CSV table of C-alpha atoms and ligand atoms in Angstrom, one decimal:
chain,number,residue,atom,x,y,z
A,1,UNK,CA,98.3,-35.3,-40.0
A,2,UNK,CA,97.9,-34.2,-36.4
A,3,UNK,CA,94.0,-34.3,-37.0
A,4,UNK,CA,94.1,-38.2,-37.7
A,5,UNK,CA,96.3,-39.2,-35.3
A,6,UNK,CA,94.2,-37.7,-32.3
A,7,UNK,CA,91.3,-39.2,-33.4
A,8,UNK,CA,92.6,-42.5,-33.9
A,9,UNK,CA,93.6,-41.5,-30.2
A,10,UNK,CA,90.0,-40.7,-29.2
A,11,UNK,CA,89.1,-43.3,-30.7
A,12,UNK,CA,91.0,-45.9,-28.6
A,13,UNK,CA,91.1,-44.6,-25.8
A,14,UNK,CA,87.2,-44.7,-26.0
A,15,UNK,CA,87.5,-48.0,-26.7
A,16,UNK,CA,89.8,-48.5,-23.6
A,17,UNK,CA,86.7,-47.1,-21.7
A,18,UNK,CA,84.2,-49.2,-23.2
A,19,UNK,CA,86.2,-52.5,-22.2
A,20,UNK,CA,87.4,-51.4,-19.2
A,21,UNK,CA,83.4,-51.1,-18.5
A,22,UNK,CA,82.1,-53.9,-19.7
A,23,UNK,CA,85.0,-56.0,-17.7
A,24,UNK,CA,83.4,-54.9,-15.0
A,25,UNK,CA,79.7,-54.8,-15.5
A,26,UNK,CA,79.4,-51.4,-15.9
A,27,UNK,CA,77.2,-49.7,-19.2
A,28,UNK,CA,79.7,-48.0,-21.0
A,29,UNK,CA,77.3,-44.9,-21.4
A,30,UNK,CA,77.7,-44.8,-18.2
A,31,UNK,CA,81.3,-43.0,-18.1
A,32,UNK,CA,82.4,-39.8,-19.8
A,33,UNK,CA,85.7,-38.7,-20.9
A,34,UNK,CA,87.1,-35.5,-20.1
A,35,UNK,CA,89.5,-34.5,-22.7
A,36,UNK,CA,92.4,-33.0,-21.0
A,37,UNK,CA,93.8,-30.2,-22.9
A,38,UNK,CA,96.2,-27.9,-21.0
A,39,UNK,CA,98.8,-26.6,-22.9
A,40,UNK,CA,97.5,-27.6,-26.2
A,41,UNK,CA,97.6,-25.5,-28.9
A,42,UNK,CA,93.5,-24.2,-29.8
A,43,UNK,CA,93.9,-26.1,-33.2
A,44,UNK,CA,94.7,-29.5,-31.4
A,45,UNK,CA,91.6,-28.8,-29.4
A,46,UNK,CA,89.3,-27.9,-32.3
A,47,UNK,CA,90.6,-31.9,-33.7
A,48,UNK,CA,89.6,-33.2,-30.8
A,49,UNK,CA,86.2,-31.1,-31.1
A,50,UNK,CA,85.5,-32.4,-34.4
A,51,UNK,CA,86.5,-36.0,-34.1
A,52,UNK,CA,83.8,-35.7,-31.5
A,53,UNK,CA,84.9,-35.2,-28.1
A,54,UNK,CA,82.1,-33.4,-26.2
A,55,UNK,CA,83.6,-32.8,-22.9
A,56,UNK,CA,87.0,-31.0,-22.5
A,57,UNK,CA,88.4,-30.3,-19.5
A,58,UNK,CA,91.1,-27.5,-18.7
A,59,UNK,CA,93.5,-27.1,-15.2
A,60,UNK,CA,93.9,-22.8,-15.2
A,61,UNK,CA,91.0,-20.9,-15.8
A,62,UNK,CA,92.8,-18.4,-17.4
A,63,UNK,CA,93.5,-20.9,-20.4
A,64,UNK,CA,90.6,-21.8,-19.6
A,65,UNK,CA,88.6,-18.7,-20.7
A,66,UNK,CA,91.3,-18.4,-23.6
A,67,UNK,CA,90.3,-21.5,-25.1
A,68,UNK,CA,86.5,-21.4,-25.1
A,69,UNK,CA,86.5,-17.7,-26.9
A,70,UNK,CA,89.2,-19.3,-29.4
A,71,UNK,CA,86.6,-22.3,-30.2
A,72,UNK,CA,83.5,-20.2,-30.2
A,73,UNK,CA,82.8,-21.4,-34.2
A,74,UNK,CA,83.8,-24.9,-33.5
A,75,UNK,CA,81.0,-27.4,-32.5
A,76,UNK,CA,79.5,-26.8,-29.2
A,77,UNK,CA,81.7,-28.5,-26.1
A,78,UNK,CA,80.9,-28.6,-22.2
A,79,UNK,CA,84.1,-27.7,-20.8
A,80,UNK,CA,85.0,-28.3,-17.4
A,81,UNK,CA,87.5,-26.7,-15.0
A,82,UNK,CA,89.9,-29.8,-13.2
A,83,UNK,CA,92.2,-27.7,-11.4
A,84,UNK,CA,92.7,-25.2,-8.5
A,85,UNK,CA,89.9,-22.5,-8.9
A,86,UNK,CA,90.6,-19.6,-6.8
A,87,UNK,CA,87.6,-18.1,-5.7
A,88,UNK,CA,88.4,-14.6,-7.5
A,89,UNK,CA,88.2,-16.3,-10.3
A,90,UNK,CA,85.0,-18.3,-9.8
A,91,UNK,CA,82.8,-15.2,-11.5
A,92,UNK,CA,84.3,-15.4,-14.6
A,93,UNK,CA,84.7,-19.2,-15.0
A,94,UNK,CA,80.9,-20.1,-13.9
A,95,UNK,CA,78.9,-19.3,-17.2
A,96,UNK,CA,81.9,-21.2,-19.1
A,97,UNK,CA,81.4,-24.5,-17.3
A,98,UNK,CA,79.6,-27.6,-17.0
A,99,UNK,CA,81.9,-28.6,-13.9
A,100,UNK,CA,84.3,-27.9,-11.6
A,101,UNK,CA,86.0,-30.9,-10.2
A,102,UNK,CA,88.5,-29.4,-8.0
A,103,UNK,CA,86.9,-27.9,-5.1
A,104,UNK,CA,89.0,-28.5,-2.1
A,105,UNK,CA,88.2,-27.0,1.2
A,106,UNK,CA,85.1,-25.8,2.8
A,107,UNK,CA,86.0,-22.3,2.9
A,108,UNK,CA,86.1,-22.6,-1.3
A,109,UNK,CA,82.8,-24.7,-1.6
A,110,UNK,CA,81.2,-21.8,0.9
A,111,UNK,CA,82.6,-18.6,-1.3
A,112,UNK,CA,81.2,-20.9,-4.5
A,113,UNK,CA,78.1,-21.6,-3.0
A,114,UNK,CA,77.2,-17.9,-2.4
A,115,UNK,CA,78.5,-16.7,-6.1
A,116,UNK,CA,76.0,-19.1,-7.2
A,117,UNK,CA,73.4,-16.6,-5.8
A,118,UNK,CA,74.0,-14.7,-8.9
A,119,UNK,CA,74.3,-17.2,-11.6
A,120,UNK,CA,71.9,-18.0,-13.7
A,121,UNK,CA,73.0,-21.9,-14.5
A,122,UNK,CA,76.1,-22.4,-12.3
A,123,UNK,CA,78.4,-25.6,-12.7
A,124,UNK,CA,78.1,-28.4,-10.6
A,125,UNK,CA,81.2,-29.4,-8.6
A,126,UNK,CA,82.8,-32.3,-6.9
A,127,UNK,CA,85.3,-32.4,-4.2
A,128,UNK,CA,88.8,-33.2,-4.3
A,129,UNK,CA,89.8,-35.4,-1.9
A,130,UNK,CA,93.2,-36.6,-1.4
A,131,UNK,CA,93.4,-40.7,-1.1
A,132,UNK,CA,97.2,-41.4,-1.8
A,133,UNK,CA,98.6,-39.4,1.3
A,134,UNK,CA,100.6,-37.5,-0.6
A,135,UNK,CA,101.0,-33.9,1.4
A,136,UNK,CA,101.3,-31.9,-1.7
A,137,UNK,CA,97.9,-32.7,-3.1
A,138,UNK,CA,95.1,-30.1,-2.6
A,139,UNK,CA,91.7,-31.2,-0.8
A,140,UNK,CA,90.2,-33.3,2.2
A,141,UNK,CA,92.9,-35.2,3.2
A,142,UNK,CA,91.3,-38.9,3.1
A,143,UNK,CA,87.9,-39.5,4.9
A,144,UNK,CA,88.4,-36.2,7.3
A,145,UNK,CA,85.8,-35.3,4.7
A,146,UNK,CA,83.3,-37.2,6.9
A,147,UNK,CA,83.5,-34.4,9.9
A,148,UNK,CA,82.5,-31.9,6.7
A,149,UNK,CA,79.2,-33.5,6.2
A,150,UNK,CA,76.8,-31.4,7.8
A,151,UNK,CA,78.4,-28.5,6.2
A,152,UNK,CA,78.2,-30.2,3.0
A,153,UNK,CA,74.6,-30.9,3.4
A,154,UNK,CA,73.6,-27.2,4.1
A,155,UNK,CA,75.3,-25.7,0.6
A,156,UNK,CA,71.9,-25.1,-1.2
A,157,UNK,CA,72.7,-23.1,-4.0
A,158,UNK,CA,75.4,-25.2,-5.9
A,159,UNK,CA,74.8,-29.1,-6.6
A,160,UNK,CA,77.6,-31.4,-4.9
A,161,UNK,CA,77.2,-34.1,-7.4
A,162,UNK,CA,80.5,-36.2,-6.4
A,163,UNK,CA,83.8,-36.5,-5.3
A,164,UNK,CA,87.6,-36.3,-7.3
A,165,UNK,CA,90.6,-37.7,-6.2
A,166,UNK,CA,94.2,-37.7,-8.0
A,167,UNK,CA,96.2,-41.2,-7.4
A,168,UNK,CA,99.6,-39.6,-8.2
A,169,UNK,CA,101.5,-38.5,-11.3
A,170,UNK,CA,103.4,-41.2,-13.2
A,171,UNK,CA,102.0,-44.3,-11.5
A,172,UNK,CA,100.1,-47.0,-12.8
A,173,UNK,CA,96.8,-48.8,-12.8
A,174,UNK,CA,97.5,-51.4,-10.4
A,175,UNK,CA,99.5,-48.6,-8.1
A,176,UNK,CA,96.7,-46.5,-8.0
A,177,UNK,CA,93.6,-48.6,-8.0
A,178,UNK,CA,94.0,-48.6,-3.8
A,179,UNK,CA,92.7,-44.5,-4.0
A,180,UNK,CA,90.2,-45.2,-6.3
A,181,UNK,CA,88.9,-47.9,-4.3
A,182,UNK,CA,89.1,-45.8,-1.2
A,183,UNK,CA,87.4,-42.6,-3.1
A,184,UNK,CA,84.5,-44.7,-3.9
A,185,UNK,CA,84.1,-45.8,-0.1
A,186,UNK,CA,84.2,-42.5,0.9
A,187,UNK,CA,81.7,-41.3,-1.1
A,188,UNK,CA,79.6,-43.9,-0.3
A,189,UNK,CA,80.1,-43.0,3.9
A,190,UNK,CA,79.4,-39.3,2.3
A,191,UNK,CA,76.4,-40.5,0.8
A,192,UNK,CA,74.7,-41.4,3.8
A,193,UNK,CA,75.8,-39.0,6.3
A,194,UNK,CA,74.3,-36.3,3.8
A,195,UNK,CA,71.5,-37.6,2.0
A,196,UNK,CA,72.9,-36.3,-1.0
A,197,UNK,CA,72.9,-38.8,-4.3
A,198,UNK,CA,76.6,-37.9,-5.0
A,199,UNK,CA,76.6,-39.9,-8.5
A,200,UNK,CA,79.6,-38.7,-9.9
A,201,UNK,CA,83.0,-40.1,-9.2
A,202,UNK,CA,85.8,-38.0,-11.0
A,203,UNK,CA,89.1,-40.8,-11.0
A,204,UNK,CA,91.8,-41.8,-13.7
A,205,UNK,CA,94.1,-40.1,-16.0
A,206,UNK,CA,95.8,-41.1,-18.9
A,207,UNK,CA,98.6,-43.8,-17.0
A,208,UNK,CA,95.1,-45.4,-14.7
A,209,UNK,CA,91.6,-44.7,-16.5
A,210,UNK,CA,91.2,-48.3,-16.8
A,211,UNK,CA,91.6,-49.2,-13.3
A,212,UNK,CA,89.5,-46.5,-12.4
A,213,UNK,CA,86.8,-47.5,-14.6
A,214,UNK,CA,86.6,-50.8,-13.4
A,215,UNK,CA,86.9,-49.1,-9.2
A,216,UNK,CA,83.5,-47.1,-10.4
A,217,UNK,CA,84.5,-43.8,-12.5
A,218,UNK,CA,81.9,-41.7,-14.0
A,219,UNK,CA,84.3,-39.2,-15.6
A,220,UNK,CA,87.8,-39.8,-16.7
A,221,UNK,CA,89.9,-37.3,-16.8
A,222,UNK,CA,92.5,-38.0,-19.7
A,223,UNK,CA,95.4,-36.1,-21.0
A,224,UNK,CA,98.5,-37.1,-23.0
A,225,UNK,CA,97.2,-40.3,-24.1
A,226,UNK,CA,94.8,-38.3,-26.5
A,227,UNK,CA,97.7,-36.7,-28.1
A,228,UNK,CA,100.4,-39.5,-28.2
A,229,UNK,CA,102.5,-38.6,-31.2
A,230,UNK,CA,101.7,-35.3,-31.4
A,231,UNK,CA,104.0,-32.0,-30.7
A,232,UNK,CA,102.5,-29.5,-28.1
B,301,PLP,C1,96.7,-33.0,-16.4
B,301,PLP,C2,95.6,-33.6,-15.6
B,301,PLP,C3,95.0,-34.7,-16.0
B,301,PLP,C4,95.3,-35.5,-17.3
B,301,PLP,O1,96.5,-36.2,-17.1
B,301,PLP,P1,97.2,-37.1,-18.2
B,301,PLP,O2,98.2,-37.9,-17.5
B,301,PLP,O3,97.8,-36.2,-19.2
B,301,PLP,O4,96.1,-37.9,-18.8
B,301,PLP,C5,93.9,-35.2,-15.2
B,301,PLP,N1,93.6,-34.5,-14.1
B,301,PLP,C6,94.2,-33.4,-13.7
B,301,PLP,C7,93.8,-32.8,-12.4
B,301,PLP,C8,95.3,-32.9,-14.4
B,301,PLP,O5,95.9,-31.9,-13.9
């Protein structure tokens, strides 16, 4: 039962994308969906596996590294990492991932940029920056990212390939389409004070993906609308 109803959930909120794309003159090939799936159970996961989602992204690396030895028979996933990563954990999570979307200071892009030394294939990462001036959100606060440029342009080892931003638990579309607006200026400033092609733009949850597709999103991050009517 649970196994149809996510991927009639997948399935629309796919379609969700796709529209929210095409509204807005965007290819809808051009946006991926990150399937949230902290604190779901490993057999919601493997439903979501098979009804095809390809990209699944998890907020702790612990349950992180739980989940992908749990699903190592299921079909192959790239998982990405959207929370906090503490940089004692960085070792273990690099070979897992695809991405990490959460970097948040300097000081942690630095410490990841030197583990990378050692890694064979390490992920590529964005940077979180906070648009909503919210003080309990991690990352740059708003465009101070700017005065980081030079710093950002020197990391050599790990690819920078865009920046993430949160608009705020529990608000809307219309509420939060103001940060995602603001996250795609700023990465546009970014752009051209470091050279760097910075495609990705890591924006919209379950409550604003639309909004955020429309604003310029490459990945969308979305949760609880994948399991709607499903237990945890
Ligand atoms: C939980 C979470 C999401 C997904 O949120 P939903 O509202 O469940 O879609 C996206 N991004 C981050 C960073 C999260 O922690």
């Amino acid at each position: 039962m649970n196994s149809a109803r996510i991927r009639d959930n997948l399935l629309a909120v796919r379609e969700r994308i796709a529209a929210a794309a095409r509204r807005s003159g965007r290819d809808p090939s051009a946006v991926t969906l990150v399937a949230v799936t902290k604190k779901r159970p490993v057999e919601q996961v493997r439903a979501l596996i098979e009804a095809g989602a390809a990209d699944l992204g998890e907020n702790y690396p612990q349950e992180l590294w739980e989940k992908v030895e749990a699903l190592a028979d299921a079909p192959p996933a790239r998982w990405h990492l959207i929370g906090h990563l503490q940089g004692n954990k960085a070792k273990r999570t690099f070979p897992l991932v695809r991405m990490i979307h959460a970097v948040d200071s300097l000081k942690l892009l630095r410490t990841l940029d030197e583990m990378a030394a050692d890694a064979p294939n390490p992920p590529e990462v964005c940077l979180q920056v906070n648009t909503s001036a919210e003080e309990a959100k991690h990352g740059w606060k708003d465009a101070s990212i700017i005065d980081d440029a030079g710093a950002i342009a020197e990391i050599s080892r790990i690819r920078v390939v865009g920046l993430m931003t949160m608009a705020g638990w529990g608000t809307d579309a219309e509420t939060a389409r103001p940060s995602f607006v603001r996250l795609r200026a700023i990465r546009d400033a970014l752009r051209r004070q470091t050279g760097l092609a910075l495609p990705h733009l890591s924006m919209g949850m379950s409550n604003d993906f639309e909004a955020a597709v429309e604003e310029g999103a490459t990945l969308v991050r979305v949760g609880s609308a994948l399991f709607d009517g499903v237990e945890p």
